[in-house]
């Protein structure tokens, strides 16, 4: 089963007009030739339509209309193939497969409501109590909470009052202002990073969801289905690897977040709770969501630029720095992606470097549950060199 949009992009392109050799110029030439042949047939006289001939201009306009009709027919034909479908068609095609899920979700976090001193009676936190970071984005408690007599605090899950990813990534303690006062409560703060908010699917993201959806039909917990539903939790999850520990019969789901962020236990637990709530997998599946094992590396290299490129030296230097950042980012986006300095050398050469001496890292093969994390970057420009 294919498991990424790259599988679609690797398929041969479909171009009905190109395959049949249909061009605007070809239609114009054919119409002019047909006209001249018909004129000879009906009048017995030959005629040549030169570029300034009004009849030739008229045929050119008609040919343009015909070509547009061909283009529209080609467009409609391509809408039968998921690689080319536009959003509205994708949604309808997905509905044929049983996919009709919106990605619009509100972010959530756990809020801690606390008091300065314990009381001898319960203090209720009403459902819907809001807190904010002071930026007009609010989180409201889903259910009521109670600070028991003799206790100082209670934890309650809260959801962003606006759908979408705008509620994600509030760090611990950032949501610390009560928007609705509660008697005796002196403070509020989020005790985990807010996550789970999702924007509506569009473009290639929607295409990939529809493409992968048939893999969810099985109730046997196929790997693609675990990948599919795990990524549904948040757009922040950019990489998922699913491994099965045969000795313990455990499905191990390793996740990586955007920007080289390794999720903490609380985030992984939230993902597991989400997967469990979907009830898409057999109860016999023992599933755990885990962070990948970080494999640190430092990127150290000296590069040189050909003296023949002296005029663009500054631009090339900037491009090489960008190539280094791209290499590091590429490592973050794939679990189990080997640390291979040869790839960085390729990036640098494309950026314009003549020669590259890489001191670190050396090649290292990674396991599926590992992620390469750059802990330092030192790219030195060695100067111009003759060829």
Coordinates of C-alpha atoms in Angstrom, one line a residue:
X1 CA 0.0 0.0 0.0
X2 CA 1.4 3.4 -0.9
X3 CA 1.8 5.6 2.1
X4 CA 2.6 9.1 0.9
X5 CA 1.8 11.8 -1.6
X6 CA 5.2 11.1 -3.2
X7 CA 3.8 7.8 -4.5
X8 CA 1.3 9.8 -6.5
X9 CA 3.8 12.2 -7.8
X10 CA 6.0 9.3 -9.0
X11 CA 3.2 8.1 -11.4
X12 CA 3.5 9.0 -15.1
X13 CA 1.8 12.3 -15.9
X14 CA -1.5 12.5 -17.7
X15 CA -1.7 15.1 -20.4
X16 CA -4.4 14.2 -23.0
X17 CA -3.5 17.1 -25.3
X18 CA 0.2 16.4 -25.3
X19 CA -0.4 12.7 -25.8
X20 CA -2.6 13.3 -28.8
X21 CA -0.4 16.1 -30.1
X22 CA -3.2 18.7 -29.9
X23 CA -1.9 22.3 -30.0
X24 CA -3.4 25.7 -30.8
X25 CA -1.1 26.1 -33.8
X26 CA -2.0 22.6 -35.1
X27 CA -5.7 23.4 -34.9
X28 CA -5.2 26.7 -36.7
X29 CA -3.1 25.1 -39.5
X30 CA -5.6 22.3 -39.9
X31 CA -8.6 24.7 -40.2
X32 CA -6.8 26.9 -42.7
X33 CA -5.8 23.8 -44.8
X34 CA -9.4 22.5 -44.6
X35 CA -10.8 25.9 -45.7
X36 CA -8.4 26.1 -48.7
X37 CA -9.3 22.5 -49.7
X38 CA -13.0 23.2 -49.4
X39 CA -12.7 26.4 -51.4
X40 CA -11.0 24.6 -54.2
X41 CA -13.6 21.8 -54.1
X42 CA -16.6 24.1 -54.4
X43 CA -15.3 26.9 -56.6
X44 CA -12.6 25.2 -58.6
X45 CA -10.2 28.0 -57.7
X46 CA -7.2 27.9 -55.4
X47 CA -7.0 30.3 -52.5
X48 CA -4.2 31.1 -50.1
X49 CA -5.0 32.6 -46.8
X50 CA -2.1 34.9 -45.9
X51 CA -1.6 36.2 -42.4
X52 CA -3.5 39.5 -42.9
X53 CA -6.4 37.8 -44.6
X54 CA -9.6 38.5 -42.6
X55 CA -10.8 34.9 -43.2
X56 CA -7.5 33.6 -41.7
X57 CA -8.0 35.9 -38.7
X58 CA -11.5 34.6 -38.2
X59 CA -10.4 31.0 -38.4
X60 CA -7.7 31.8 -35.8
X61 CA -10.3 33.1 -33.4
X62 CA -12.4 30.0 -33.9
X63 CA -9.4 27.8 -33.5
X64 CA -8.7 29.5 -30.1
X65 CA -12.2 28.7 -28.9
X66 CA -11.9 25.1 -30.0
X67 CA -8.5 24.8 -28.3
X68 CA -10.0 26.2 -25.0
X69 CA -12.8 23.5 -25.3
X70 CA -10.0 20.8 -25.7
X71 CA -8.2 22.2 -22.6
X72 CA -11.4 22.2 -20.6
X73 CA -12.2 18.6 -21.6
X74 CA -8.6 17.7 -20.7
X75 CA -9.1 19.4 -17.3
X76 CA -12.3 17.5 -16.7
X77 CA -10.7 14.2 -17.7
X78 CA -7.9 14.8 -15.2
X79 CA -10.3 15.4 -12.4
X80 CA -11.0 11.6 -12.5
X81 CA -7.5 11.1 -11.1
X82 CA -6.7 11.9 -7.5
X83 CA -3.3 13.3 -8.4
X84 CA -5.0 16.2 -10.3
X85 CA -8.2 16.6 -8.4
X86 CA -8.9 20.1 -6.9
X87 CA -10.3 20.5 -3.4
X88 CA -14.0 20.4 -4.1
X89 CA -13.6 17.3 -6.3
X90 CA -11.3 15.7 -3.7
X91 CA -13.9 16.2 -1.0
X92 CA -16.6 14.5 -3.1
X93 CA -14.3 11.7 -4.2
X94 CA -13.3 11.1 -0.6
X95 CA -17.0 10.9 0.3
X96 CA -17.3 8.0 -2.3
X97 CA -14.6 6.2 -0.3
X98 CA -16.2 7.0 3.1
X99 CA -13.9 9.9 3.9
X100 CA -15.8 12.9 5.1
X101 CA -13.8 14.0 8.1
X102 CA -13.0 17.6 8.7
X103 CA -9.7 18.5 10.2
X104 CA -11.1 21.5 12.0
X105 CA -10.4 20.9 15.6
X106 CA -9.8 23.0 18.7
X107 CA -6.5 22.8 20.5
X108 CA -6.6 21.6 24.1
X109 CA -4.5 21.7 27.2
X110 CA -4.8 21.0 30.9
X111 CA -5.4 24.0 33.1
X112 CA -4.5 24.0 36.8
X113 CA -6.7 26.3 39.0
X114 CA -5.2 27.0 42.3
X115 CA -5.6 28.9 45.6
X116 CA -3.2 30.6 48.0
X117 CA -4.5 28.6 51.0
X118 CA -6.6 25.6 51.5
X119 CA -10.2 25.9 52.6
X120 CA -12.4 23.6 54.7
X121 CA -15.0 23.4 51.9
X122 CA -15.0 22.5 48.1
X123 CA -14.4 25.2 45.5
X124 CA -16.1 24.6 42.2
X125 CA -14.6 25.6 38.8
X126 CA -17.7 25.9 36.5
X127 CA -17.7 24.3 33.1
X128 CA -16.8 27.0 30.5
X129 CA -14.4 28.9 32.7
X130 CA -12.0 30.7 30.4
X131 CA -8.3 31.4 30.6
X132 CA -6.0 33.2 28.2
X133 CA -2.4 34.2 27.6
X134 CA -3.5 37.8 27.1
X135 CA -3.7 37.6 23.3
X136 CA -7.5 37.3 22.8
X137 CA -7.2 33.5 22.4
X138 CA -9.3 31.8 25.1
X139 CA -9.3 28.2 26.5
X140 CA -12.6 27.1 28.2
X141 CA -12.9 24.2 30.6
X142 CA -14.9 21.3 29.1
X143 CA -16.4 20.2 32.4
X144 CA -16.6 21.6 35.8
X145 CA -13.9 20.9 38.3
X146 CA -13.7 20.9 42.1
X147 CA -10.9 21.9 44.4
X148 CA -11.6 19.5 47.3
X149 CA -11.6 20.8 50.8
X150 CA -8.1 20.9 52.2
X151 CA -6.5 21.0 48.7
X152 CA -4.9 23.8 46.9
X153 CA -5.5 23.1 43.2
X154 CA -7.4 21.0 40.6
X155 CA -6.5 20.1 37.0
X156 CA -9.2 20.5 34.3
X157 CA -9.0 19.9 30.5
X158 CA -9.8 23.0 28.5
X159 CA -10.4 23.6 24.8
X160 CA -9.6 26.6 22.7
X161 CA -12.8 28.5 21.9
X162 CA -11.7 28.9 18.3
X163 CA -11.2 26.1 15.9
X164 CA -7.8 25.7 14.1
X165 CA -4.1 25.5 14.8
X166 CA -4.0 29.0 16.3
X167 CA -4.5 27.4 19.8
X168 CA -1.5 25.1 19.5
X169 CA 2.0 25.5 21.0
X170 CA 1.3 27.6 24.1
X171 CA 4.2 26.5 26.4
X172 CA 3.7 25.5 30.0
X173 CA 2.6 28.4 32.1
X174 CA 1.9 30.7 29.2
X175 CA -1.9 30.6 29.6
X176 CA -2.0 32.3 33.0
X177 CA -4.8 34.9 33.0
X178 CA -8.3 34.1 34.2
X179 CA -10.9 35.6 31.8
X180 CA -13.8 34.6 34.1
X181 CA -13.2 35.2 37.8
X182 CA -13.9 32.3 40.2
X183 CA -14.3 33.0 43.9
X184 CA -11.2 32.0 45.9
X185 CA -9.2 31.0 42.8
X186 CA -6.0 33.0 42.8
X187 CA -4.2 31.7 39.7
X188 CA -4.5 29.6 36.6
X189 CA -1.8 28.1 34.3
X190 CA -1.5 25.4 31.7
X191 CA 0.6 22.5 32.8
X192 CA 1.2 21.1 29.3
X193 CA 1.8 22.4 25.8
X194 CA -1.5 23.1 24.0
X195 CA -1.9 20.9 21.0
X196 CA -4.4 19.1 18.8
X197 CA -5.8 22.1 16.9
X198 CA -6.2 21.6 13.2
X199 CA -7.0 23.7 10.2
X200 CA -9.2 22.5 7.4
X201 CA -7.4 20.2 4.9
X202 CA -6.5 21.7 1.5
X203 CA -4.3 20.9 -1.5
X204 CA -1.8 18.1 -1.2
X205 CA -2.6 17.6 2.5
X206 CA -6.2 16.7 1.6
X207 CA -5.0 14.7 -1.4
X208 CA -2.8 12.6 0.9
X209 CA -5.6 12.0 3.4
X210 CA -8.0 10.8 0.7
X211 CA -5.3 8.7 -0.9
X212 CA -4.5 6.9 2.3
X213 CA -8.0 6.6 3.6
X214 CA -8.7 3.1 2.0
X215 CA -5.9 1.8 4.3
X216 CA -8.2 2.4 7.3
X217 CA -10.8 -0.1 6.1
X218 CA -9.1 -3.0 7.8
X219 CA -9.8 -3.7 11.4
X220 CA -6.5 -5.5 11.8
X221 CA -4.6 -2.3 12.7
X222 CA -2.5 -2.0 9.5
X223 CA 0.5 0.2 9.6
X224 CA -0.8 2.8 7.1
X225 CA -4.0 3.2 9.2
X226 CA -1.9 4.0 12.4
X227 CA 0.1 6.5 10.4
X228 CA -3.0 8.1 9.0
X229 CA -4.9 8.5 12.3
X230 CA -1.8 9.6 14.2
X231 CA -1.2 12.5 11.8
X232 CA -4.8 13.4 12.2
X233 CA -4.1 14.5 15.8
X234 CA -2.1 17.5 14.7
X235 CA -0.3 19.1 11.8
X236 CA 2.7 19.4 14.1
X237 CA 3.3 15.7 13.7
X238 CA 5.5 15.5 10.6
X239 CA 6.9 12.0 10.9
X240 CA 5.4 8.7 12.1
X241 CA 7.0 5.3 12.2
X242 CA 5.0 2.2 13.3
X243 CA 6.9 -0.8 14.7
X244 CA 5.6 -4.0 16.1
X245 CA 7.4 -5.6 19.1
X246 CA 6.7 -9.3 18.4
X247 CA 7.8 -10.4 21.8
X248 CA 5.4 -8.2 23.7
X249 CA 2.8 -8.0 20.8
X250 CA 2.9 -4.2 21.2
X251 CA 2.3 -1.7 18.4
X252 CA 4.9 1.1 18.9
X253 CA 4.1 4.4 17.3
X254 CA 7.0 6.8 17.2
X255 CA 6.2 10.5 16.4
X256 CA 8.3 13.6 15.6
X257 CA 7.1 17.2 15.7
X258 CA 7.9 20.0 13.3
X259 CA 11.0 22.1 13.9
X260 CA 13.1 19.3 15.3
X261 CA 11.0 19.1 18.5
X262 CA 10.9 15.7 20.2
X263 CA 7.5 15.3 21.9
X264 CA 7.4 14.8 25.7
X265 CA 5.5 12.1 27.5
X266 CA 2.4 14.3 28.1
X267 CA 2.1 15.0 24.3
X268 CA 2.5 11.3 23.5
X269 CA -0.1 10.4 26.1
X270 CA -2.5 12.9 24.5
X271 CA -2.0 11.3 21.1
X272 CA -2.6 7.8 22.5
X273 CA -5.8 9.1 24.2
X274 CA -6.9 10.5 20.9
X275 CA -6.2 7.2 19.0
X276 CA -8.0 5.2 21.7
X277 CA -11.1 7.5 21.5
X278 CA -11.4 6.9 17.8
X279 CA -12.1 3.2 18.4
X280 CA -10.7 2.3 15.0
X281 CA -8.4 -0.5 16.1
X282 CA -9.0 -3.9 17.7
X283 CA -9.1 -4.0 21.4
X284 CA -6.5 -6.7 21.3
X285 CA -3.9 -4.2 19.9
X286 CA -1.7 -3.0 22.7
X287 CA -0.6 0.4 21.4
X288 CA 2.0 2.9 22.8
X289 CA 3.0 6.3 21.5
X290 CA 6.6 7.1 22.1
X291 CA 9.1 9.8 21.3
X292 CA 12.0 8.8 19.0
X293 CA 15.5 8.3 20.4
X294 CA 17.6 11.3 19.7
X295 CA 21.0 10.7 18.0
X296 CA 23.0 13.9 18.2
X297 CA 25.4 15.1 15.6
X298 CA 27.4 18.2 14.9
X299 CA 27.7 19.7 11.4
X300 CA 31.2 21.0 10.8
X301 CA 32.7 21.7 7.4
X302 CA 35.0 24.0 5.4
X303 CA 33.9 24.9 1.9
X304 CA 35.6 26.6 -1.1
X305 CA 34.2 28.6 -4.0
X306 CA 35.7 28.6 -7.5
X307 CA 37.5 31.8 -8.4
X308 CA 35.6 31.8 -11.6
X309 CA 32.5 32.6 -9.5
X310 CA 34.1 35.5 -7.7
X311 CA 31.3 37.9 -8.9
X312 CA 28.7 35.8 -7.1
X313 CA 30.7 34.9 -4.1
X314 CA 28.4 36.5 -1.6
X315 CA 25.3 34.9 -3.0
X316 CA 27.0 31.5 -3.0
X317 CA 28.1 31.8 0.6
X318 CA 24.5 32.6 1.6
X319 CA 23.2 29.7 -0.4
X320 CA 25.7 27.3 1.2
X321 CA 24.5 28.4 4.7
X322 CA 20.9 27.8 3.5
X323 CA 21.9 24.4 2.2
X324 CA 23.3 23.5 5.7
X325 CA 20.0 24.5 7.3
X326 CA 18.0 22.5 4.7
X327 CA 20.1 19.4 5.4
X328 CA 19.5 19.8 9.2
X329 CA 15.8 20.3 8.6
X330 CA 15.7 17.3 6.3
X331 CA 17.0 15.1 9.1
X332 CA 14.3 16.3 11.4
X333 CA 11.5 15.4 9.0
X334 CA 12.2 11.6 8.7
X335 CA 12.4 9.1 11.4
X336 CA 15.2 6.5 10.9
X337 CA 16.9 8.7 8.2
X338 CA 20.6 7.9 8.2
X339 CA 23.1 10.6 9.0
X340 CA 24.9 10.8 5.7
X341 CA 27.4 13.7 5.1
X342 CA 27.5 12.9 1.4
X343 CA 23.9 14.4 1.1
X344 CA 25.1 17.6 2.7
X345 CA 28.0 17.8 0.2
X346 CA 25.4 17.4 -2.6
X347 CA 23.3 20.2 -1.2
X348 CA 26.4 22.4 -0.9
X349 CA 27.5 21.7 -4.5
X350 CA 24.1 22.6 -5.8
X351 CA 24.3 25.8 -3.8
X352 CA 27.5 26.7 -5.7
X353 CA 30.4 25.3 -3.5
X354 CA 33.4 24.0 -5.5
X355 CA 34.7 21.8 -2.8
X356 CA 33.6 20.7 0.7
X357 CA 35.6 19.2 3.5
X358 CA 33.3 17.7 6.1
X359 CA 34.8 17.1 9.6
X360 CA 31.5 16.0 11.1
X361 CA 29.3 14.1 11.0
X362 CA 30.4 10.7 9.8
X363 CA 28.0 8.2 8.3
X364 CA 25.8 6.6 10.8
X365 CA 22.9 4.2 10.1
X366 CA 19.8 4.9 12.2
X367 CA 17.0 2.6 13.4
X368 CA 13.4 3.3 12.6
X369 CA 12.8 4.7 16.1
X370 CA 15.7 7.1 16.0
X371 CA 16.0 10.7 14.8
X372 CA 19.1 12.7 14.0
X373 CA 19.3 16.0 15.9
X374 CA 21.9 18.6 15.1
X375 CA 23.4 20.0 18.3
X376 CA 25.8 22.4 16.6
X377 CA 26.7 23.9 13.2
X378 CA 30.0 25.4 12.2
X379 CA 30.3 26.0 8.5
X380 CA 33.5 27.8 7.6
X381 CA 34.3 29.6 4.3
X382 CA 37.7 28.6 3.1
X383 CA 37.9 31.2 0.3
X384 CA 38.3 31.2 -3.4
X385 CA 40.1 28.4 -5.3
X386 CA 41.3 28.0 -8.9
X387 CA 39.8 25.1 -10.8

